[in-house]
PDB file of C-alpha atoms in Angstrom:
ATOM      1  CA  UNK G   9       0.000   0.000   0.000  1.00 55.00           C
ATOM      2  CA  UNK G  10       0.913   3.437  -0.576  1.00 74.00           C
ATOM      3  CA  UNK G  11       1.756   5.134   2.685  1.00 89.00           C
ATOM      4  CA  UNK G  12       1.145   9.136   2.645  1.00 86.00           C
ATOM      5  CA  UNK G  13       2.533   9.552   5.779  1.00 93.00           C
ATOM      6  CA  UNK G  14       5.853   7.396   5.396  1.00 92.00           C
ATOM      7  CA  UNK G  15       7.908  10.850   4.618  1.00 92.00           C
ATOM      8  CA  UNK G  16       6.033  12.279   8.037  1.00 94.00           C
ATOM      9  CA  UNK G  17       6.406   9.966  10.879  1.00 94.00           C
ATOM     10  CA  UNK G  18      10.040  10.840  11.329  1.00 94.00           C
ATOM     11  CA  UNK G  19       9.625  14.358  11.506  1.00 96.00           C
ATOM     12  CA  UNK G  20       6.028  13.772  13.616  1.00 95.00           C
ATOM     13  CA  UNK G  21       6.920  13.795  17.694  1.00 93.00           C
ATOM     14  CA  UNK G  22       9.367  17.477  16.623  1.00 95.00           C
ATOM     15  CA  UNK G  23       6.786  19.271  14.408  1.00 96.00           C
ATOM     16  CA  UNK G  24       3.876  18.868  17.065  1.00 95.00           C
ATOM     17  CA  UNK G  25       5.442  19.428  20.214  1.00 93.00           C
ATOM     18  CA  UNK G  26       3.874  22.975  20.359  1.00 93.00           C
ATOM     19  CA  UNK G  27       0.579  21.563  19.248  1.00 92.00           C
ATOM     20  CA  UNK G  28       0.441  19.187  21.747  1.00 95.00           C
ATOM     21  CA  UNK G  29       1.385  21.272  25.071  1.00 95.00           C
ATOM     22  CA  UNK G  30      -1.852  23.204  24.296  1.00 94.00           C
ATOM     23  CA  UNK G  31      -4.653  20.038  23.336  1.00 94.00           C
ATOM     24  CA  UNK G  32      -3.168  17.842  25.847  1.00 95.00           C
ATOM     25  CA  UNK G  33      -4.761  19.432  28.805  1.00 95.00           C
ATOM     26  CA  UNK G  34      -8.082  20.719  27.160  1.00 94.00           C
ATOM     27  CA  UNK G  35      -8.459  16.886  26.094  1.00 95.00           C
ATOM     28  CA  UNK G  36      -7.405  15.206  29.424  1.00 96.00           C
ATOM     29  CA  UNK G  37      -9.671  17.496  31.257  1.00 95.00           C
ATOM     30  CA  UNK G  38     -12.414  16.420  28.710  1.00 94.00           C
ATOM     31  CA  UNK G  39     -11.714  12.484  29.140  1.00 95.00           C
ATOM     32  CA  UNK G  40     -11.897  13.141  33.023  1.00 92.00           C
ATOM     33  CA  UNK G  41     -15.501  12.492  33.297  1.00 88.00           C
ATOM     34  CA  UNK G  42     -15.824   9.251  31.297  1.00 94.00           C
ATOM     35  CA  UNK G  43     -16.920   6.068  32.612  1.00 95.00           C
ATOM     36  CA  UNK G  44     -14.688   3.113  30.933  1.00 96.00           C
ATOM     37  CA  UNK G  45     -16.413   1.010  32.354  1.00 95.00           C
ATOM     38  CA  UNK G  46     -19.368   1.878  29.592  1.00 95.00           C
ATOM     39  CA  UNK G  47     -17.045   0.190  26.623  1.00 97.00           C
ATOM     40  CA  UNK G  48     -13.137   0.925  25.285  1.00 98.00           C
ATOM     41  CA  UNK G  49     -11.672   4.241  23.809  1.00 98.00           C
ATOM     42  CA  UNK G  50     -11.266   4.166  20.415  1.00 98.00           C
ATOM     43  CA  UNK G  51      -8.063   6.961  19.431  1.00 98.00           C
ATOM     44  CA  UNK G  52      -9.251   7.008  15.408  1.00 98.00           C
ATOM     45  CA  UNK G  53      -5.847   8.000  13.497  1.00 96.00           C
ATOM     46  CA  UNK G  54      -4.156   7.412  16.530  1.00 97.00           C
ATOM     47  CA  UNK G  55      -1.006   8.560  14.733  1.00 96.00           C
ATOM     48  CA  UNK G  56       2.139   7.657  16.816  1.00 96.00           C
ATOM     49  CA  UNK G  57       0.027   7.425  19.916  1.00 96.00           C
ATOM     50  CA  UNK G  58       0.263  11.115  21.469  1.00 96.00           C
ATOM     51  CA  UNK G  59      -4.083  11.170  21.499  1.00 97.00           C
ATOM     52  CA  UNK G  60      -3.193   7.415  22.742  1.00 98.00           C
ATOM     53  CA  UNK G  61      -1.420   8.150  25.566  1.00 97.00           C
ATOM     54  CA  UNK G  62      -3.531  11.192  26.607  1.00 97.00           C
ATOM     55  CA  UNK G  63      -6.330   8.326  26.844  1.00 98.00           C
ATOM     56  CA  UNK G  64      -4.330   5.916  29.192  1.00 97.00           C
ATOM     57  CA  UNK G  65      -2.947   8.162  31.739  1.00 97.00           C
ATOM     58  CA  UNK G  66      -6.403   9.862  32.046  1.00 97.00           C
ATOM     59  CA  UNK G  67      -8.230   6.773  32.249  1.00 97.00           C
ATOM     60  CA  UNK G  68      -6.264   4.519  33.448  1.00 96.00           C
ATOM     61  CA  UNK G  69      -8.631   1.521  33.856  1.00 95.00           C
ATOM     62  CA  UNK G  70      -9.232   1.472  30.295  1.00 97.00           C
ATOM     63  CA  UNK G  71      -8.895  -0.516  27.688  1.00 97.00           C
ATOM     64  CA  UNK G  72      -8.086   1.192  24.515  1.00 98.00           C
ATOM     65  CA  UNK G  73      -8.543   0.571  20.944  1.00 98.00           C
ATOM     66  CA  UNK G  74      -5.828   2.519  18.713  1.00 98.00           C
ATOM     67  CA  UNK G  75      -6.980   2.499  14.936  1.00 98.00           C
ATOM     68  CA  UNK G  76      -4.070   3.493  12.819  1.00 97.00           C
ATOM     69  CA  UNK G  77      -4.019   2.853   8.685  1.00 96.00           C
ATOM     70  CA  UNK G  78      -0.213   4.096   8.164  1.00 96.00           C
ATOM     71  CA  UNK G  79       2.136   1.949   8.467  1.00 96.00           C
ATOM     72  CA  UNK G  80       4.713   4.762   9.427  1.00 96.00           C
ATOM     73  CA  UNK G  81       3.172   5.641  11.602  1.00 97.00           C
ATOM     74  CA  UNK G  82       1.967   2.764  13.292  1.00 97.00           C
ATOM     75  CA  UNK G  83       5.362   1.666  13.846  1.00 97.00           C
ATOM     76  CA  UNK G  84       5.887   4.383  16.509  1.00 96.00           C
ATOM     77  CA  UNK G  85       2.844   3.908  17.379  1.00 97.00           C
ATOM     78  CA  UNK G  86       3.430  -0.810  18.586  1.00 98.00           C
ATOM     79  CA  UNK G  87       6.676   1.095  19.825  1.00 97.00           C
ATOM     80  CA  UNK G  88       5.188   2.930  22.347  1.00 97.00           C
ATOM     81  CA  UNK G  89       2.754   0.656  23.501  1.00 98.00           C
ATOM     82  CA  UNK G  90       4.937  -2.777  23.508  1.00 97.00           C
ATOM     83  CA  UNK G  91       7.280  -0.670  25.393  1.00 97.00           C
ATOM     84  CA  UNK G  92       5.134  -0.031  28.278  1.00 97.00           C
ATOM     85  CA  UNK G  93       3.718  -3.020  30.372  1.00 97.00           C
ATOM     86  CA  UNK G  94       0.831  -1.118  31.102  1.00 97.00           C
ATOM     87  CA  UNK G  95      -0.028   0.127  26.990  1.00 97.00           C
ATOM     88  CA  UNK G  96       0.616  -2.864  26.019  1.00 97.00           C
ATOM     89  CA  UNK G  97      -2.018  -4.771  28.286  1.00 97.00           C
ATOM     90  CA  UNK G  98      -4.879  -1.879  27.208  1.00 98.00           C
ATOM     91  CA  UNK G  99      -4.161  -1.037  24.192  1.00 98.00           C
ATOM     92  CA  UNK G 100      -4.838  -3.107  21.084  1.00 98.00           C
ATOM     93  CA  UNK G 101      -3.820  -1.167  17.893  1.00 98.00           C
ATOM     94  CA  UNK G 102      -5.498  -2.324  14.642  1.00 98.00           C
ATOM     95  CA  UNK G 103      -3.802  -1.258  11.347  1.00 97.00           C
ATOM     96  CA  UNK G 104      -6.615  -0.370   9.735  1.00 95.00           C
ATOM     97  CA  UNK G 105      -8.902   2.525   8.452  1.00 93.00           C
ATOM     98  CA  UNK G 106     -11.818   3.222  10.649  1.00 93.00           C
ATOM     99  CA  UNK G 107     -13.954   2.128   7.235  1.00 92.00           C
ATOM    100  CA  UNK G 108     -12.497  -1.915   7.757  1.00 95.00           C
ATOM    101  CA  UNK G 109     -11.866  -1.348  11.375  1.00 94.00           C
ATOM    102  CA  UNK G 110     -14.223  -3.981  13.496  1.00 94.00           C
ATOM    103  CA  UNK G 111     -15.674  -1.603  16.471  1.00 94.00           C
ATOM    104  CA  UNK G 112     -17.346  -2.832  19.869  1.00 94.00           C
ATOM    105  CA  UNK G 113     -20.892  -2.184  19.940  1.00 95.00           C
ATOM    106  CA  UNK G 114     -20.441   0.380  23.017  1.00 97.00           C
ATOM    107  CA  UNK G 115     -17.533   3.230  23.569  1.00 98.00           C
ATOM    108  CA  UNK G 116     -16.932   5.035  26.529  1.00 97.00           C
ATOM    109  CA  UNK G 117     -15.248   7.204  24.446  1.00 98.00           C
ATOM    110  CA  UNK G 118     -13.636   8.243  21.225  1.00 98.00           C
ATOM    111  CA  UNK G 119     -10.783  10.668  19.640  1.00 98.00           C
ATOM    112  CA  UNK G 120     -10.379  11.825  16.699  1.00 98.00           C
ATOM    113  CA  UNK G 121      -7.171  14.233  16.432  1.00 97.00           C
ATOM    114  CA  UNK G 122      -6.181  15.335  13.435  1.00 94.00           C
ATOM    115  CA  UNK G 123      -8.214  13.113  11.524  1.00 95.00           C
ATOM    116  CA  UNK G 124     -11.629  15.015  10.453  1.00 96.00           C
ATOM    117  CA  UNK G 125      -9.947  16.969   7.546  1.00 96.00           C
ATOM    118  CA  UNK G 126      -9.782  13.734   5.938  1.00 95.00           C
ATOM    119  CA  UNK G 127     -12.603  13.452   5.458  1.00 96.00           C
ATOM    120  CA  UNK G 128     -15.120  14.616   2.630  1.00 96.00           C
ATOM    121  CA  UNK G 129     -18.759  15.549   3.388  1.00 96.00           C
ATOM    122  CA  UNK G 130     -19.790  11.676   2.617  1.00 96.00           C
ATOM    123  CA  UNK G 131     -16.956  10.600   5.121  1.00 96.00           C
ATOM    124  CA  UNK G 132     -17.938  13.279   7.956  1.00 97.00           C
ATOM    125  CA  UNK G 133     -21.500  11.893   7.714  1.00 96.00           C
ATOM    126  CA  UNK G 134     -20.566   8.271   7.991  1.00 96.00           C
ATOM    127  CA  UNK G 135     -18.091   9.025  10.697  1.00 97.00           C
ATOM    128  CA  UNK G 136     -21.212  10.758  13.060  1.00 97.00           C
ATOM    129  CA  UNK G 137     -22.937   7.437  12.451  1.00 96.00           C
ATOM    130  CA  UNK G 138     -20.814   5.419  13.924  1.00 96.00           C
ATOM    131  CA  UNK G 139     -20.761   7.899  16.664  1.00 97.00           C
ATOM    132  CA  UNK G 140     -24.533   8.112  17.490  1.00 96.00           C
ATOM    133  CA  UNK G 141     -24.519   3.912  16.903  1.00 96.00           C
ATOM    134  CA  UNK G 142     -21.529   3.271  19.237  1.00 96.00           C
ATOM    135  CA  UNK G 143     -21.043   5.614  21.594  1.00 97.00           C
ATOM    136  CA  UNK G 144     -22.367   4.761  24.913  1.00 95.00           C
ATOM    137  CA  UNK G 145     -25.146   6.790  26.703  1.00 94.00           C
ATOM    138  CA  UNK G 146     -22.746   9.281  29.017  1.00 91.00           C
ATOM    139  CA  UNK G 147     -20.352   8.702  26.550  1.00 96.00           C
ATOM    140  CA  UNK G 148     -18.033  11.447  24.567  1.00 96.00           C
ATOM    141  CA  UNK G 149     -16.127  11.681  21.043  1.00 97.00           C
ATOM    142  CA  UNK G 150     -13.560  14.660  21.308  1.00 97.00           C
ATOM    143  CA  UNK G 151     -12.847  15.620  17.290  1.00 97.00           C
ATOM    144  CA  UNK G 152     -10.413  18.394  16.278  1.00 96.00           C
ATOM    145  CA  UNK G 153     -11.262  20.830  13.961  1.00 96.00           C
ATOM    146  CA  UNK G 154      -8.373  22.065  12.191  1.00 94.00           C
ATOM    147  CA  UNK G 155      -7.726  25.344  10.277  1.00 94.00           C
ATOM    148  CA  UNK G 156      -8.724  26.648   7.520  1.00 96.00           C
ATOM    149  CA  UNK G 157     -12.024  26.197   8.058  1.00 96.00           C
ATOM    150  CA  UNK G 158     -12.567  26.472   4.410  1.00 97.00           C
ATOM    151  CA  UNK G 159     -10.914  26.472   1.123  1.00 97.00           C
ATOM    152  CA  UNK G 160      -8.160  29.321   1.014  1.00 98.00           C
ATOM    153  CA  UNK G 161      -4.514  29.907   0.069  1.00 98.00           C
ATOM    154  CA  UNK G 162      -1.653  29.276   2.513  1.00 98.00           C
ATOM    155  CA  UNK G 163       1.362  30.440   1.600  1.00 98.00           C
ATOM    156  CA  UNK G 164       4.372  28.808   2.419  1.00 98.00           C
ATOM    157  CA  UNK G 165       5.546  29.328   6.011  1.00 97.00           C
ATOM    158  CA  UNK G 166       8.227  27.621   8.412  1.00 97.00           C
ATOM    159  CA  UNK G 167       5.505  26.536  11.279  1.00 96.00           C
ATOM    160  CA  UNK G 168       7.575  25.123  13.875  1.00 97.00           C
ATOM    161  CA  UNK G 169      11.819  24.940  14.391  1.00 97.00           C
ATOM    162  CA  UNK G 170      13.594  22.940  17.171  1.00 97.00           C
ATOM    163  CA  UNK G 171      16.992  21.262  17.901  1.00 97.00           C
ATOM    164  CA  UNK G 172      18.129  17.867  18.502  1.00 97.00           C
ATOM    165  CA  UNK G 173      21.490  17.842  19.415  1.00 98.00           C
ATOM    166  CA  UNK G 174      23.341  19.289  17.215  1.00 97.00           C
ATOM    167  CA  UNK G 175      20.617  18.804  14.619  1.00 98.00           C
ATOM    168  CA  UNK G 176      18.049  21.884  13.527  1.00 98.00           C
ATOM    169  CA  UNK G 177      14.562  20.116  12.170  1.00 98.00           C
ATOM    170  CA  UNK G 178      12.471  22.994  10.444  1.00 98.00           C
ATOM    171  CA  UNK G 179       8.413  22.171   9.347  1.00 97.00           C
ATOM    172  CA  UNK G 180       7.169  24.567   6.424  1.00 98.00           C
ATOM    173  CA  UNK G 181       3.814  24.032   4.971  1.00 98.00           C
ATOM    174  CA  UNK G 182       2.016  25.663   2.071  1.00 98.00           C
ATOM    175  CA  UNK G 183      -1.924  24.853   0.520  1.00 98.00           C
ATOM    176  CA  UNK G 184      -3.456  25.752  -2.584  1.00 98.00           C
ATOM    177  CA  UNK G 185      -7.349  24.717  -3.494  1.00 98.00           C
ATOM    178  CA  UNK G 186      -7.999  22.238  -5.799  1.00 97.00           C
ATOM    179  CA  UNK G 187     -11.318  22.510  -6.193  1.00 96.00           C
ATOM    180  CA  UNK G 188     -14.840  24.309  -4.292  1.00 96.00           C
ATOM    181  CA  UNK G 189     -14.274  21.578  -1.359  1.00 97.00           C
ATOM    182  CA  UNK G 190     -10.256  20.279  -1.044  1.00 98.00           C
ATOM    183  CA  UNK G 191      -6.934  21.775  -0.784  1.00 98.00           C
ATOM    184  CA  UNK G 192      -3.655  20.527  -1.624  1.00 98.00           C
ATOM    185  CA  UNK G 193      -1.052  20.619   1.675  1.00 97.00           C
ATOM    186  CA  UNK G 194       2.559  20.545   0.350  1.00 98.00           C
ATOM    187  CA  UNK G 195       4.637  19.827   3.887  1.00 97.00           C
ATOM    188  CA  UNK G 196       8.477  19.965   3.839  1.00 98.00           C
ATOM    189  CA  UNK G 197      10.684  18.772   6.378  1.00 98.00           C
ATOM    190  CA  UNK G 198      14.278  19.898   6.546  1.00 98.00           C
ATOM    191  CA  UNK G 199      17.265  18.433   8.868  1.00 98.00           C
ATOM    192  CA  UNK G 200      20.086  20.873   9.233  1.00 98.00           C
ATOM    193  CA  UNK G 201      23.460  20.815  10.743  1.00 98.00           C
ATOM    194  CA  UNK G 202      26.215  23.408  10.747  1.00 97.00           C
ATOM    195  CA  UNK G 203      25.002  24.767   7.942  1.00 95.00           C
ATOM    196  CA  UNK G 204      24.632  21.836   6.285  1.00 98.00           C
ATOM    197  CA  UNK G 205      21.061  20.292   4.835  1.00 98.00           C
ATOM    198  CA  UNK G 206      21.327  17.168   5.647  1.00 98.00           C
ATOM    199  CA  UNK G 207      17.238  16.132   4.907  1.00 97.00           C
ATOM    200  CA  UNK G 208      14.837  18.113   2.524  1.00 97.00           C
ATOM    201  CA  UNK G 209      11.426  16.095   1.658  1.00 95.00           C
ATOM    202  CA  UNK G 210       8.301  17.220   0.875  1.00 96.00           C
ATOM    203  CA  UNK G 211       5.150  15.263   0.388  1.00 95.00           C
ATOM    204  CA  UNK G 212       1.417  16.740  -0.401  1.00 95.00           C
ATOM    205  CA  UNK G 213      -1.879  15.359   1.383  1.00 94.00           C
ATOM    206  CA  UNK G 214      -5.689  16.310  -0.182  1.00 96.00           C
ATOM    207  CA  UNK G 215      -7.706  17.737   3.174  1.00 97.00           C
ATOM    208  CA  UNK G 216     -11.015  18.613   3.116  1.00 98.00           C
ATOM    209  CA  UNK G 217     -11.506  21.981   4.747  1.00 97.00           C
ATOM    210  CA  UNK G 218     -14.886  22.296   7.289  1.00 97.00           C
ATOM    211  CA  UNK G 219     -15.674  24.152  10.034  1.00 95.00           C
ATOM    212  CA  UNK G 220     -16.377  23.806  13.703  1.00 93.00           C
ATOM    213  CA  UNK G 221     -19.986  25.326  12.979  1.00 93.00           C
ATOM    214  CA  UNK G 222     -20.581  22.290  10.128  1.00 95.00           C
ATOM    215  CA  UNK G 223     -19.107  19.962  12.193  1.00 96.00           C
ATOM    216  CA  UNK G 224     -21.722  20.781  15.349  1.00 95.00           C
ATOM    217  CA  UNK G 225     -24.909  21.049  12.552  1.00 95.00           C
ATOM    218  CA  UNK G 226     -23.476  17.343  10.886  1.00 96.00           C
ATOM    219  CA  UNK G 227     -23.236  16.368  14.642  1.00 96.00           C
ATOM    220  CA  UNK G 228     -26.710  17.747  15.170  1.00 96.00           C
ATOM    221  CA  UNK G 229     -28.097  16.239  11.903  1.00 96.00           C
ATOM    222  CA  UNK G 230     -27.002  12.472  13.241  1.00 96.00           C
ATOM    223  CA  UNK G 231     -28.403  12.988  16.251  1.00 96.00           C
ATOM    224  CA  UNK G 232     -25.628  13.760  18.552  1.00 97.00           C
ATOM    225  CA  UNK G 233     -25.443  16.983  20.937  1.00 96.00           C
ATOM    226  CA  UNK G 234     -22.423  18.844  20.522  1.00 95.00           C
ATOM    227  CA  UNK G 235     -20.578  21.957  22.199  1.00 93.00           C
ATOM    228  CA  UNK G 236     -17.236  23.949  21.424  1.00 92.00           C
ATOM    229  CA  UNK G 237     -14.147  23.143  23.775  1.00 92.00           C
ATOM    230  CA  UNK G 238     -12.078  25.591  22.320  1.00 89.00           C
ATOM    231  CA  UNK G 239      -8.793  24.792  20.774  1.00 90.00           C
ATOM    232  CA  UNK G 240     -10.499  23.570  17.928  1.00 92.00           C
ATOM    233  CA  UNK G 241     -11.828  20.755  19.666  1.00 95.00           C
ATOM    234  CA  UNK G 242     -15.431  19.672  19.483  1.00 96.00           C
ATOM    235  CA  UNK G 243     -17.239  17.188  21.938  1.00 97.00           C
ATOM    236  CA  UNK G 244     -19.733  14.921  20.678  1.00 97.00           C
ATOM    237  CA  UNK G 245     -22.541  13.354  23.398  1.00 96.00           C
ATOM    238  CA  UNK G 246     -25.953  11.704  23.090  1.00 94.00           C
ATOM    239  CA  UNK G 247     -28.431  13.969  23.652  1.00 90.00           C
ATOM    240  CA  UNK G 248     -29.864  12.757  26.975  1.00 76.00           C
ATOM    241  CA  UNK G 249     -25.987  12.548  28.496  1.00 58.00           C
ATOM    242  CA  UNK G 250     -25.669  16.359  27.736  1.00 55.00           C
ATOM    243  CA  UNK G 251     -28.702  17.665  29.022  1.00 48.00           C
ATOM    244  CA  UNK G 252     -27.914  15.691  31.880  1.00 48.00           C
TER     245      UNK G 252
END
């Protein structure tokens, strides 16, 4: 299979360090309430297991269900968890898209980070319908909604810079629409040291632009109750669970 993310998962853990000191808390604080005793987590896109490991040290009674489709990805990903005795006995990590992925019939909670832009209209509405079947009645889904939150131009910008070593890792990205509802990311990911370029790739991902005002209407649509937590981060409940 073709792996989109293969030129990514190196540079992944640097580029979203900055990204991750500021969901981390809004997203643990979110998980704090949930009952796992209601059904697993399910991290969808779990990446190389940052959402993952948000999930197990906030709940740490439960199990966890880590759906990851790249295999780049998902080899930081077994990493972490067969690393840790504790991961390792929660989480089971299914290499997979959420389309093939065999769920269990009740979820105490699930994540989506980074993942909804993904997605096309079609996709978004599928994806809420496995929410409103699955998730369990005090339940949650935390999704992120990423910018844009529509089609646009982004020129090309260095986004994040850090040091390892001796060795400066720099993240650009640039977009460009390709048509009414998709842009086309270009992400470059440099290595530098004393001067010296050691690593310069680039690879481009299709993303489907929406924002956090579709997302809570789709959510509505489905049947699902849905609030703002800021951050770009959008909880999903059954309707009786948030009015209670």
């Amino acid at each position: 299979m073709t792996d989109s993310y293969a030129c990514t998962a190196e540079y992944y853990q640097l580029m979203s360090e900055p990204y991750w000191d500021v969901l981390r808390p809004v997203l643990a604080g979110a998980l704090a309430e949930v009952d796992p005793a209601t059904g697993p987590v399910v991290d969808v896109g779990a990446g190389t297991g940052l959402s993952t490991l948000v999930a197990a040290h906030s709940l740490p009674q439960a199990r966890i269900v880590a759906v990851e489709p790249s295999p780049s990805m998902r080899t930081v990903l077994v990493t972490r968890v067969a690393a840790d005795p504790d991961l390792r006995r929660r989480v089971s990590v299914l290499p997979l898209p959420l389309s093939e992925a065999v769920l269990p019939e009740r979820l105490c909670a699930v994540l989506a980070i980074g993942v909804l832009h993904h997605f096309d209209a079609a996709g978004r509405r599928e994806f809420m319908k496995v929410l409103a079947d699955r998730l369990a009645p005090r339940a949650l889904a935390v999704v992120e909604v990423q910018d844009p939150p529509e089609v646009c131009t982004v020129p090309s910008q260095r986004y994040h810079v850090t040091t390892v070593g001796d060795v400066t890792y720099e993240g650009w990205m640039s977009a460009q629409p390709k048509d009414q509802t998709a842009m086309e990311w270009t992400m470059t990911y440099r290595a530098v040291r004393d001067g010296q370029t050691l690593d310069d790739r680039s690879v481009r991902f299709t993303m489907f632009p929406v924002s956090p005002a579709t997302v809570v209407s789709e959510a509505t649509a489905a049947g699902l109750a849905a609030r703002e937590l800021g951050h770009g981060l959008v909880e999903l409940r059954q309707p009786d669970a948030a009015a209670g």
